[in-house]
GROMACS .gro file of C-alpha atoms in nm:
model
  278
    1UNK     CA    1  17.841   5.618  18.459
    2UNK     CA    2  17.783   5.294  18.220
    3UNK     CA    3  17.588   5.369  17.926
    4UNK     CA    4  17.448   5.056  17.688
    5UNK     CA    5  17.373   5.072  17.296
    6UNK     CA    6  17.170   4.877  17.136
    7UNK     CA    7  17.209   4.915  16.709
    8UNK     CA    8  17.614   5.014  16.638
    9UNK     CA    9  17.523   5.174  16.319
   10UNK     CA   10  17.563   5.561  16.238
   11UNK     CA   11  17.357   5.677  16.511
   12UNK     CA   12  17.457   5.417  16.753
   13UNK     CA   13  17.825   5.404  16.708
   14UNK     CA   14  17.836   5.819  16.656
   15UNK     CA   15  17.667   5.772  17.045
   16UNK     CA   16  17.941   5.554  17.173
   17UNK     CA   17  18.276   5.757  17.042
   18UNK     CA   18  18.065   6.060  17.191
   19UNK     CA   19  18.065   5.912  17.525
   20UNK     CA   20  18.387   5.765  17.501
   21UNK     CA   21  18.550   6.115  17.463
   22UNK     CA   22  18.455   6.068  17.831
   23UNK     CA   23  18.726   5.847  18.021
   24UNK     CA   24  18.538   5.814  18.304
   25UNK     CA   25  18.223   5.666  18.148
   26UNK     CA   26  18.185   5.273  18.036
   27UNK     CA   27  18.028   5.208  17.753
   28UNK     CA   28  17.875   4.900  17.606
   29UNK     CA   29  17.748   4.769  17.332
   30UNK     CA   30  17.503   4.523  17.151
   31UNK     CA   31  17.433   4.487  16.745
   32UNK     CA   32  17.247   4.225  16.554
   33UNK     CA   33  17.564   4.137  16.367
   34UNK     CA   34  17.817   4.031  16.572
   35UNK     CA   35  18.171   4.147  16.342
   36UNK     CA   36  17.987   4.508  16.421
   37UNK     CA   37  18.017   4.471  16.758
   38UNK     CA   38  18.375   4.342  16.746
   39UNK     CA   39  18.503   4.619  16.515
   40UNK     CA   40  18.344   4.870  16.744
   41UNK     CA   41  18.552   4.732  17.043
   42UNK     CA   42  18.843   4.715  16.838
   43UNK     CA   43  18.776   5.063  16.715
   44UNK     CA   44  18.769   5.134  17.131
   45UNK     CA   45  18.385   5.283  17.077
   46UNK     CA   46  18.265   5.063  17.348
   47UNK     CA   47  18.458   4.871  17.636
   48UNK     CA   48  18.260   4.525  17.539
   49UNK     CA   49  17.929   4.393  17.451
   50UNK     CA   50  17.607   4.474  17.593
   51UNK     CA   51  17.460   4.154  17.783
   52UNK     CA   52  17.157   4.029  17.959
   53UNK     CA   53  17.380   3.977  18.297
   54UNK     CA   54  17.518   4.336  18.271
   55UNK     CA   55  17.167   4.483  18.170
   56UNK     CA   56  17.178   4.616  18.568
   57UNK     CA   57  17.465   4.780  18.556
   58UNK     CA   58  17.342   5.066  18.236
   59UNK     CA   59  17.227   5.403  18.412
   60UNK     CA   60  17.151   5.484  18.055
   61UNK     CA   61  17.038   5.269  17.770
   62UNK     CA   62  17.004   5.409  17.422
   63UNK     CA   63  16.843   5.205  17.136
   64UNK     CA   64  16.964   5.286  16.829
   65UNK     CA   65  16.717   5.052  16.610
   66UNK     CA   66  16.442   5.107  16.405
   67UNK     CA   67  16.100   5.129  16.557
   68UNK     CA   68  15.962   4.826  16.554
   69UNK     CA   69  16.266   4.703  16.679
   70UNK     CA   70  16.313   4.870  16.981
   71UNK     CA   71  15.990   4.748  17.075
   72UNK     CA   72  16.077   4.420  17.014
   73UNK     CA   73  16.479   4.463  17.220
   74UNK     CA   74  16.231   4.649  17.497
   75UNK     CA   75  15.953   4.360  17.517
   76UNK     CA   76  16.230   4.094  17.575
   77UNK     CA   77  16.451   4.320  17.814
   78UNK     CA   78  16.228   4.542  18.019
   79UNK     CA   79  16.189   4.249  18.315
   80UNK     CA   80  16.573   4.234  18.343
   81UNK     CA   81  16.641   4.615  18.412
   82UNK     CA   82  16.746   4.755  18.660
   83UNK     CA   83  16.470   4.996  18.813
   84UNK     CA   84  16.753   5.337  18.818
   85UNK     CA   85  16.809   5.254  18.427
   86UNK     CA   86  16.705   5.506  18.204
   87UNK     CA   87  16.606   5.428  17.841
   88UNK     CA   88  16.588   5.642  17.559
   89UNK     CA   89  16.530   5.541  17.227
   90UNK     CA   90  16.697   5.729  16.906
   91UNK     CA   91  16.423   5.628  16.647
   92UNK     CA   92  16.282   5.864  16.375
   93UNK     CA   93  15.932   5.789  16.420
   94UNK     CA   94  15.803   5.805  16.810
   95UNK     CA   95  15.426   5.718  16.792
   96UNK     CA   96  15.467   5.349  16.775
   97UNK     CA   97  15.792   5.348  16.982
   98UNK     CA   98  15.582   5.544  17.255
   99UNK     CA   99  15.261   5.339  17.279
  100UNK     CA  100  15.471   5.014  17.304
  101UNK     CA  101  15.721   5.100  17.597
  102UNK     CA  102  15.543   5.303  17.799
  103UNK     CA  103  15.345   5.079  17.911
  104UNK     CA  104  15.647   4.831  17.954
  105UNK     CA  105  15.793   5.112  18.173
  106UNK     CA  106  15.481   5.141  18.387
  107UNK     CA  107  15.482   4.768  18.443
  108UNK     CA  108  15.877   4.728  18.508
  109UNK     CA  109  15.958   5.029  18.715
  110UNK     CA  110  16.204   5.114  18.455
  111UNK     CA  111  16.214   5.507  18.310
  112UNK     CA  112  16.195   5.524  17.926
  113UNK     CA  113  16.157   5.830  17.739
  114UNK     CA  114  16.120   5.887  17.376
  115UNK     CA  115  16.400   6.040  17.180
  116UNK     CA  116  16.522   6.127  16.823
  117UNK     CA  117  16.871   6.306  16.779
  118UNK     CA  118  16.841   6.529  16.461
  119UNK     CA  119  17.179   6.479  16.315
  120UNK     CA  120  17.272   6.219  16.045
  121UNK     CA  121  17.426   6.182  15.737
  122UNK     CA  122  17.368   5.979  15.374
  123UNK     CA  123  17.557   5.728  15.483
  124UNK     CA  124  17.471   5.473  15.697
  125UNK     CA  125  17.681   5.220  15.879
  126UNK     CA  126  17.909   5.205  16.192
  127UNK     CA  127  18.219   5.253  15.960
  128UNK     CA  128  18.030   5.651  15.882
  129UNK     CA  129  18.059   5.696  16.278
  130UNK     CA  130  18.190   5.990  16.441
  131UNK     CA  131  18.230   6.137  16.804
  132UNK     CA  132  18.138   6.486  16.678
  133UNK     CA  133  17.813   6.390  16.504
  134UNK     CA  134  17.557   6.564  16.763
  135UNK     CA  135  17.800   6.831  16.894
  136UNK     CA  136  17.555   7.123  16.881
  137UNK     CA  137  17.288   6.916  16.712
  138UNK     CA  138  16.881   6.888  16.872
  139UNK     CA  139  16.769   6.648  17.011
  140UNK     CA  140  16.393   6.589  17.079
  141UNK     CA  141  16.249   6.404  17.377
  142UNK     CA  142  15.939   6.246  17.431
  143UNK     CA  143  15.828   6.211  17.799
  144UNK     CA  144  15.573   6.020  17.964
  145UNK     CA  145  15.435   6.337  18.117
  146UNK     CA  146  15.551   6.682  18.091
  147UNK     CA  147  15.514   6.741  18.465
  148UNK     CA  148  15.801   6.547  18.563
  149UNK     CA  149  16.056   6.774  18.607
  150UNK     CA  150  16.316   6.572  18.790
  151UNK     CA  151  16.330   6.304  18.507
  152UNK     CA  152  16.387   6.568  18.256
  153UNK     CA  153  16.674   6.690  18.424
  154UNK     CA  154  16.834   6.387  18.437
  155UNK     CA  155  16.811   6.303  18.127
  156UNK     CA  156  16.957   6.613  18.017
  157UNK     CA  157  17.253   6.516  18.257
  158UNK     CA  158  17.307   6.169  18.086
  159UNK     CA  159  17.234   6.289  17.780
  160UNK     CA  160  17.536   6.625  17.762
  161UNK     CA  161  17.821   6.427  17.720
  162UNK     CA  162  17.684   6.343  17.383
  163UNK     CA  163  17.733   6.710  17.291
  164UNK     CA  164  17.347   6.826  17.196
  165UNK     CA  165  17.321   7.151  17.099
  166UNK     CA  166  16.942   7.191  17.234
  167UNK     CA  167  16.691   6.936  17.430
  168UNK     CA  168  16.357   7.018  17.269
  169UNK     CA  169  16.018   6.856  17.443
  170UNK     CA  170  15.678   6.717  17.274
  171UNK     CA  171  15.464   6.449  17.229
  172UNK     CA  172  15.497   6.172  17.018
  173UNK     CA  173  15.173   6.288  16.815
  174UNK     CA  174  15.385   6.635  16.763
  175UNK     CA  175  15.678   6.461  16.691
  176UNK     CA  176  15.549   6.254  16.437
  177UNK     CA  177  15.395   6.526  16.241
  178UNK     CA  178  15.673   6.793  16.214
  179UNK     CA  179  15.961   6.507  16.118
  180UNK     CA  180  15.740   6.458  15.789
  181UNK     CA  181  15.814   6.788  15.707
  182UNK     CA  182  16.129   6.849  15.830
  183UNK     CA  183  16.291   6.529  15.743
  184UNK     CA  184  16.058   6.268  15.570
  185UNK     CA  185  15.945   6.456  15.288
  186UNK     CA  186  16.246   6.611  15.244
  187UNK     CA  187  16.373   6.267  15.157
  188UNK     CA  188  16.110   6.171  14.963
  189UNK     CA  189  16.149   6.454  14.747
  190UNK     CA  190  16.513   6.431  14.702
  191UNK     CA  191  16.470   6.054  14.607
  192UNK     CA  192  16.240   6.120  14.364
  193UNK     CA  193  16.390   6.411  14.210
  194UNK     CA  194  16.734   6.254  14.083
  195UNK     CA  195  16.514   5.983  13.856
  196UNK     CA  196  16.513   6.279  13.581
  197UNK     CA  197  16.693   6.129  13.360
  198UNK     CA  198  16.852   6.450  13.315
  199UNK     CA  199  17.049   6.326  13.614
  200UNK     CA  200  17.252   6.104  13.402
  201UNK     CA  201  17.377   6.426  13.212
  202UNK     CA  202  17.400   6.680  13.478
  203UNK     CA  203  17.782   6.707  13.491
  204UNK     CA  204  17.973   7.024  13.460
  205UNK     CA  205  17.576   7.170  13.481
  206UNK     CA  206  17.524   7.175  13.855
  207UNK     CA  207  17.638   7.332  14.152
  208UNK     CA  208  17.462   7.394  14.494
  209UNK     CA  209  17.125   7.363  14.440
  210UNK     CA  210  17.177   7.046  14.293
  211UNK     CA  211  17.382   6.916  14.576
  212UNK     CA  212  17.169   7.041  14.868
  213UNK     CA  213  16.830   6.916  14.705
  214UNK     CA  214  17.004   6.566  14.663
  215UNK     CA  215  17.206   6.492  14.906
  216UNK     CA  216  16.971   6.266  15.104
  217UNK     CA  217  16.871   6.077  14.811
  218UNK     CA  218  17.160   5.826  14.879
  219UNK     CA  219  16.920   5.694  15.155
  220UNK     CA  220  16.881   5.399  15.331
  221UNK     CA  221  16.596   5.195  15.176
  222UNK     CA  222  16.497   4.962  15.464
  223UNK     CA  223  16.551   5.214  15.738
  224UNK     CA  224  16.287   5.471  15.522
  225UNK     CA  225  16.073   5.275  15.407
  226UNK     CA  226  15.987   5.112  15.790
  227UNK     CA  227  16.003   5.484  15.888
  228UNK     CA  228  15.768   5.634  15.572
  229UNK     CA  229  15.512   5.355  15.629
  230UNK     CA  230  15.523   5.412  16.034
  231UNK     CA  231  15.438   5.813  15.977
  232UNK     CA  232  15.176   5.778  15.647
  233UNK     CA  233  14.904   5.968  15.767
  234UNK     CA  234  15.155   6.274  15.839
  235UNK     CA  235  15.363   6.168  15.533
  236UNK     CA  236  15.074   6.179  15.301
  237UNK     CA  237  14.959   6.513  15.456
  238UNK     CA  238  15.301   6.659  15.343
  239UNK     CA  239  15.289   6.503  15.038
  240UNK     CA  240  14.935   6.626  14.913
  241UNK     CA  241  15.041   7.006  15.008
  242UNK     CA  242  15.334   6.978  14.784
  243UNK     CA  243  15.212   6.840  14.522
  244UNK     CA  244  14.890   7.092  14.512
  245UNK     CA  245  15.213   7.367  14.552
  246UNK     CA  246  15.343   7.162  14.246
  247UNK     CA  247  15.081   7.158  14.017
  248UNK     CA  248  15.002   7.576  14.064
  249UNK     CA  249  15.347   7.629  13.937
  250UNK     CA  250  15.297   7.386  13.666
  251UNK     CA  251  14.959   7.536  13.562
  252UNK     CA  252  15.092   7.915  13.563
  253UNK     CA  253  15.428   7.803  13.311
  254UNK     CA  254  15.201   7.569  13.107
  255UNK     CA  255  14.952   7.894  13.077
  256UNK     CA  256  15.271   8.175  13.020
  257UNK     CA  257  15.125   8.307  13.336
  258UNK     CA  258  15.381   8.504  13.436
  259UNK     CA  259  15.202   8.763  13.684
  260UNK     CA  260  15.081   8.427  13.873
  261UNK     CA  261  15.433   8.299  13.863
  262UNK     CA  262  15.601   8.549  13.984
  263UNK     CA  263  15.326   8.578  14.308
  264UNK     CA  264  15.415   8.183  14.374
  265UNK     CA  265  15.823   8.245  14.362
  266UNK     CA  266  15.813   8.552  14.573
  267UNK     CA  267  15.530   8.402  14.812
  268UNK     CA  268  15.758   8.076  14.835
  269UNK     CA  269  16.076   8.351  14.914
  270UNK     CA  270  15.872   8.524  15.151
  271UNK     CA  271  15.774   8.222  15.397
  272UNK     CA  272  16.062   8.129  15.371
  273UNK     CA  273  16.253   8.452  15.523
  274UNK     CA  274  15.937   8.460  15.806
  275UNK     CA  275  16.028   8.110  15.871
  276UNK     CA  276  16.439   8.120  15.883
  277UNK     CA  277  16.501   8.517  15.875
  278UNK     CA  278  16.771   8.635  15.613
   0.00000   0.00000   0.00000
C-alpha cells in the first residue's frame, strides 16, 4: 500500500510515523515548506515527497491542512488522481471541506470521504509528531452516503494501521455541531480563562483543575481562528448557552443565594455523571 500526506505538521507527520510502523507500506509526503518535508524524510516518516507524477500511485491520500486548504490542494489535484485513490481529509471543521470535494469526487471518479481524527495535543508542529498519537483514539468519518457499505469498509482497512481506537459515522452538518462543544468551545474557554490576571500569580496555588482547564490554551492562533470562523453559527450556539450558564451562577453569588447555588453545582455534577458515568 502507498499512502500520500499532504500538511507534515502534528496531525500529518503523527499519520506518517503511524504508517511507517508498517514496513510494508510507502509513504509519501508533501508540505508547504519544503525543510518540513526534508526533515520528515530524514526523520524516515515518509520514503520521499509527494508529487504530481506519483499522485497515481496513493491508494490513500490524507490531507492534513486546514479547510480551506484542502479545498484548494483538492481543486488543483482531483483531475490527476488516480480513480482507486481514496482521499480523506483530517480537518476540524467538515461542512466546507464536504460541499467543496464532493462534488470534485463526483466529477473525477475519485472517492473522498470526510474525516477528523480526535487526538491532538497543544503543540503544533511536525517536530510534536508521534507514531502513537491515534493509537486507540476516534476518528470520525464523513461519507458521501451512508448506504455505501463497501467504501466504508475500506476505509476502515486503510485507515487501521493508523491505530484508531473507534470509526464513528455522521454528516458533516452533525459533525460540525458536536466539535463546538466537544472541542471548539472548550478552547475558547480555556483561552479566555488564563487572561485573569490572577494567572500571573497562580504559582504554588494550582494543581489539576488548573492544568486540565488550560491546557489547550497554548493553541494555535491561525489554525483556530480559520476553524472558529468556519463553525460560527455552532460556535456561537455554544457560546450563548454558557454564558447564560455563566451569568445564573454569577447572579445567585452576587445575591448570597446559596439554596440556588447549590441546585446549579449539583445540577452541573449531575449531567455530568448521566453524561460520563462515575
Amino acid at each position: 500500500m502507498t499512502v500520500g500526506i499532504i500538511g507534515l505538521g502534528l496531525i500529518g507527520g503523527s499519520l506518517a510515523k503511524a504508517y511507517r510502523r508498517d514496513a510494508s507500506i510507502t509513504v509519501l509526503g508533501m508540505d508547504a515548506d519544503h525543510s518540513i518535508l526534508e526533515f520528515a524524510q530524514l526523520a524516515e516518516a515518509i520514503h520521499g515527497p509527494l508529487t504530481d507524477e506519483n499522485l497515481k500511485t496513493v491508494d490513500l491520500l490524507l490531507l492534513a491542512t486546514y479547510p480551506e486548504a484542502v479545498v484548494e490542494h483538492m481543486e488543483r489535484l482531483a483531475p490527476l488522481l488516480d480513480k482507486h485513490t481514496m482521499v480523506i481529509d483530517c480537518a476540524g471543521a467538515k461542512a466546507r471541506v464536504c460541499e467543496g470535494v464532493f462534488p470534485l469526487a463526483e466529477k473525477y471518479g475519485f472517492r473522498f470521504l470526510g474525516g477528523h481524527p480526535m487526538a491532538g495535543t497543544h503543540h503544533s508542529g511536525f517536530k510534536y509528531s508521534r507514531a502513537d498519537l491515534f493509537d486507540g483514539a476516534p476518528m470520525v468519518i464523513v461519507p458521501p452516503n451512508f448506504d455505501d457499505i463497501r467504501l466504508l469498509d475500506e476505509a476502515k482497512h486503510l485507515l487501521a494501521p493508523v491505530g484508531f481506537g473507534r470509526i464513528s459515522i455522521t454528516t458533516a452538518q452533525e459533525h460540525d455541531r458536536r466539535i463546538a462543544f466537544t472541542s471548539q468551545l472548550a478552547h475558547v474557554v480555556s483561552n479566555a480563562y488564563i487572561k485573569s490576571p490572577t494567572a500571573r500569580v497562580h504559582d504554588g496555588f494550582s494543581a489539576g483543575s488548573y492544568k486540565d482547564l488550560t491546557r489547550v490554551a497554548w493553541l494555535n492562533p491561525e489554525m483556530w481562528t480559520e476553524l472558529f470562523l468556519e463553525n460560527k453559527e455552532h460556535l456561537l450556539f455554544e457560546l450563548d448557552t454558557l454564558i447564560s450558564s455563566l451569568e445564573a451562577y454569577q447572579k445567585a453569588l452576587r445575591e448570597e443565594d446559596s439554596e440556588t447555588l447549590r441546585q446549579l453545582l449539583d445540577d452541573g455534577r449531575r449531567i455530568k455523571e448521566e453524561v460520563d458515568g462515575h
